[in-house]
Amino acid sequence: MAQCDLRVLGGFALTAKDGGNLALPTKKDRLLLAFLALHPGQPQSREKLYGLLWADRGEEQARGSLRQSLASLREVFQAAGIDPLTINRESVTLGANELSVDALDFAKFAAEPNCLDQAVDLYRGVLLADLDAPSPEYEQWLLPARQRLEEQASTLIESVAGSDSPPKVLNKTV
């Protein structure tokens, strides 16, 4: 069962299950977590990660920055009582069941006709709308990921608009 909630649609927010905000010290910490969270259970090579986030630095400095960022993530998670990261000399993996990620849940619910209410409720806007890509490499990953989610949101809106009974969340007063 997920111990933390990660919101990346419309903006970044990490919260513990008790509702407390878990603050990550830097923008790159948030971008690293977002990348790992959107690839749950999939080992990511350290080289790929520092290339995504610290492409403008020399290899030794980039490796050190990645180590520091991973230490920051681990510290925040430990404060929440979890340790979802598996880190070794070659790769980093975020456990698939440790975080509830709104973008992943949205994609799952948007594909299920009986879950449109949940999908509509989760979509708050563009993936990582409040964070800019720190490198062309990150941008190459981020733009297609944003596009896929926006296409799913557009398809969802079309489905909802054509439905005889729109999801309850569309009937709420804002």
XYZ file of N, CA, C and O in Angstrom, residues 59-132:
296
model
N 31.349 14.864 -15.639
C 30.840 13.585 -15.137
C 30.995 13.446 -13.625
O 30.058 13.032 -12.941
N 32.142 13.795 -13.098
C 32.371 13.634 -11.653
C 31.426 14.528 -10.844
O 30.839 14.091 -9.844
N 31.258 15.763 -11.282
C 30.357 16.676 -10.579
C 28.904 16.207 -10.721
O 28.126 16.271 -9.758
N 28.534 15.725 -11.904
C 27.172 15.227 -12.124
C 26.880 14.017 -11.236
O 25.805 13.918 -10.640
N 27.845 13.114 -11.124
C 27.677 11.946 -10.248
C 27.498 12.382 -8.792
O 26.663 11.853 -8.070
N 28.296 13.344 -8.365
C 28.180 13.858 -7.003
C 26.838 14.528 -6.757
O 26.230 14.357 -5.693
N 26.355 15.268 -7.746
C 25.047 15.915 -7.611
C 23.934 14.888 -7.524
O 22.983 15.052 -6.746
N 24.044 13.813 -8.301
C 23.051 12.743 -8.224
C 23.081 12.089 -6.843
O 22.023 11.866 -6.235
N 24.265 11.807 -6.329
C 24.373 11.213 -4.980
C 23.718 12.116 -3.944
O 22.983 11.650 -3.065
N 23.984 13.407 -4.030
C 23.415 14.362 -3.073
C 21.886 14.393 -3.191
O 21.174 14.407 -2.190
N 21.379 14.391 -4.408
C 19.935 14.417 -4.618
C 19.276 13.138 -4.092
O 18.221 13.189 -3.452
N 19.908 11.998 -4.332
C 19.373 10.737 -3.814
C 19.378 10.723 -2.290
O 18.425 10.226 -1.666
N 20.413 11.290 -1.684
C 20.461 11.379 -0.222
C 19.321 12.256 0.294
O 18.688 11.934 1.309
N 19.029 13.345 -0.409
C 17.917 14.216 -0.011
C 16.586 13.491 -0.116
O 15.739 13.595 0.785
N 16.385 12.744 -1.204
C 15.148 11.979 -1.357
C 15.003 10.953 -0.236
O 13.942 10.834 0.380
N 16.078 10.251 0.010
C 16.037 9.207 1.050
C 15.729 9.827 2.415
O 14.954 9.271 3.202
N 16.304 10.970 2.709
C 16.058 11.646 3.987
C 14.583 12.026 4.139
O 13.980 11.818 5.197
N 13.999 12.562 3.078
C 12.580 12.945 3.119
C 11.700 11.717 3.301
O 10.764 11.722 4.103
N 12.004 10.662 2.574
C 11.214 9.440 2.706
C 11.365 8.818 4.090
O 10.392 8.340 4.666
N 12.555 8.819 4.628
C 12.760 8.261 5.958
C 11.981 9.047 7.006
O 11.459 8.465 7.960
N 11.866 10.345 6.812
C 11.060 11.160 7.728
C 9.590 10.743 7.681
O 8.864 10.886 8.661
N 9.162 10.208 6.526
C 7.788 9.727 6.381
C 7.658 8.264 6.783
O 6.574 7.686 6.699
N 8.775 7.654 7.182
C 8.744 6.267 7.639
C 8.804 5.227 6.543
O 8.391 4.088 6.757
N 9.290 5.607 5.359
C 9.400 4.639 4.267
C 10.792 4.722 3.640
O 11.527 5.699 3.849
N 11.122 3.713 2.877
C 12.385 3.698 2.141
C 12.132 3.054 0.778
O 12.444 1.887 0.566
N 11.536 3.815 -0.153
C 11.122 3.232 -1.430
C 12.230 3.105 -2.476
O 12.015 2.527 -3.529
N 13.404 3.639 -2.181
C 14.479 3.634 -3.167
C 15.382 2.411 -3.020
O 15.797 2.078 -1.913
N 15.674 1.794 -4.135
C 16.693 0.756 -4.192
C 17.833 1.349 -5.004
O 17.657 1.672 -6.187
N 18.958 1.529 -4.347
C 20.093 2.197 -4.978
C 21.291 1.264 -4.936
O 21.617 0.714 -3.881
N 21.912 1.102 -6.089
C 23.171 0.359 -6.120
C 24.166 1.134 -6.980
O 23.870 2.242 -7.430
N 25.307 0.563 -7.219
C 26.366 1.273 -7.946
C 25.969 1.607 -9.382
O 26.490 2.557 -9.960
N 25.056 0.831 -9.949
C 24.696 0.996 -11.362
C 23.366 1.705 -11.596
O 23.203 2.380 -12.609
N 22.405 1.508 -10.683
C 21.060 1.990 -10.975
C 20.304 2.429 -9.728
O 20.727 2.183 -8.599
N 19.168 3.050 -9.998
C 18.248 3.511 -8.954
C 16.847 3.065 -9.366
O 16.451 3.228 -10.523
N 16.111 2.511 -8.406
C 14.742 2.067 -8.671
C 13.838 2.589 -7.565
O 14.184 2.523 -6.393
N 12.704 3.113 -7.960
C 11.681 3.513 -6.993
C 10.648 2.410 -6.946
O 10.129 1.991 -7.991
N 10.364 1.917 -5.751
C 9.399 0.828 -5.591
C 8.053 1.165 -6.210
O 7.560 2.286 -6.075
N 7.478 0.202 -6.882
C 6.224 0.411 -7.598
C 5.022 0.620 -6.680
O 4.019 1.186 -7.099
N 5.114 0.193 -5.423
C 3.960 0.282 -4.530
C 4.121 1.304 -3.413
O 3.264 1.395 -2.540
N 5.184 2.043 -3.427
C 5.473 2.955 -2.319
C 4.757 4.306 -2.437
O 4.424 4.915 -1.432
N 4.560 4.764 -3.673
C 3.935 6.061 -3.886
C 2.674 5.906 -4.716
O 2.637 5.108 -5.649
N 1.689 6.696 -4.398
C 0.532 6.835 -5.266
C 0.831 8.038 -6.148
O 1.062 9.138 -5.643
N 0.871 7.830 -7.452
C 1.254 8.892 -8.395
C 0.033 9.265 -9.230
O -0.514 8.427 -9.956
N -0.389 10.526 -9.143
C -1.621 10.936 -9.814
C -1.588 10.693 -11.317
O -2.574 10.269 -11.907
N -0.454 10.918 -11.977
C -0.374 10.729 -13.428
C -0.568 9.264 -13.812
O -1.227 8.961 -14.814
N -0.005 8.358 -13.028
C -0.180 6.932 -13.306
C -1.616 6.497 -13.044
O -2.204 5.739 -13.830
N -2.174 6.977 -11.946
C -3.566 6.650 -11.630
C -4.507 7.237 -12.679
O -5.461 6.584 -13.104
N -4.241 8.469 -13.104
C -5.059 9.098 -14.143
C -5.059 8.249 -15.413
O -6.114 7.962 -15.987
N -3.872 7.844 -15.870
C -3.764 7.051 -17.094
C -4.528 5.736 -16.969
O -5.216 5.308 -17.906
N -4.440 5.119 -15.803
C -5.144 3.859 -15.566
C -6.661 4.079 -15.581
O -7.396 3.357 -16.247
N -7.131 5.077 -14.857
C -8.568 5.340 -14.777
C -9.139 5.838 -16.106
O -10.268 5.523 -16.464
N -8.382 6.637 -16.833
C -8.854 7.171 -18.115
C -9.083 6.058 -19.130
O -9.900 6.197 -20.049
N -8.385 4.941 -18.977
C -8.528 3.807 -19.894
C -9.699 2.902 -19.524
O -10.025 1.992 -20.280
N -10.312 3.146 -18.376
C -11.420 2.306 -17.898
C -12.737 3.086 -17.955
O -12.899 4.068 -17.238
N -13.682 2.653 -18.799
C -14.950 3.378 -18.920
C -15.701 3.561 -17.600
O -16.403 4.555 -17.422
N -15.535 2.648 -16.661
C -16.246 2.751 -15.388
C -15.534 3.622 -14.364
O -16.008 3.761 -13.239
N -14.402 4.194 -14.735
C -13.615 4.974 -13.778
C -13.435 6.429 -14.213
O -12.478 7.094 -13.805
N -14.328 6.934 -15.030
C -14.176 8.293 -15.545
C -14.214 9.341 -14.432
O -13.502 10.342 -14.492
N -15.041 9.125 -13.417
C -15.097 10.064 -12.291
C -13.716 10.242 -11.669
O -13.266 11.362 -11.435
N -13.057 9.125 -11.396
C -11.737 9.180 -10.767
C -10.718 9.858 -11.688
O -9.906 10.648 -11.232
N -10.774 9.547 -12.982
C -9.828 10.147 -13.930
C -10.012 11.661 -14.003
O -9.035 12.418 -13.936
N -11.256 12.099 -14.129
C -11.534 13.538 -14.201
C -11.060 14.235 -12.935
O -10.476 15.321 -12.982
N -11.288 13.605 -11.796
C -10.891 14.194 -10.521
C -9.373 14.350 -10.405
O -8.889 15.285 -9.776
N -8.623 13.436 -11.011
C -7.160 13.468 -10.891
C -6.473 14.455 -11.826
O -5.397 14.951 -11.518
N -7.070 14.731 -12.971
C -6.382 15.575 -13.944
C -6.480 17.045 -13.539
O -7.539 17.642 -13.568
N -5.352 17.613 -13.142
C -5.310 19.003 -12.681
C -4.534 19.894 -13.631
O -4.339 21.067 -13.360
N -4.013 19.323 -14.720
C -3.271 20.127 -15.681
C -2.047 19.406 -16.205
O -1.856 18.211 -15.981
N -1.233 20.153 -16.881
C -0.054 19.645 -17.568
C 0.935 19.007 -16.590
O 1.137 19.500 -15.476
N 1.548 17.926 -17.033
C 2.570 17.229 -16.251
C 3.696 18.188 -15.874
O 4.264 18.856 -16.738
N 3.991 18.263 -14.588
C 5.064 19.105 -14.042
C 4.977 20.547 -14.558
O 5.971 21.147 -14.944
N 3.767 21.082 -14.532
C 3.519 22.421 -15.061
C 4.359 23.498 -14.380
O 4.707 24.504 -15.005
N 4.707 23.288 -13.135
C 5.449 24.300 -12.387
C 6.963 24.096 -12.418
O 7.698 24.835 -11.769
N 7.431 23.120 -13.189
C 8.867 22.837 -13.247
C 9.347 22.807 -14.694
O 8.756 22.122 -15.525
N 10.413 23.524 -14.974
C 11.011 23.509 -16.306
C 12.068 22.424 -16.377
O 12.740 22.119 -15.388
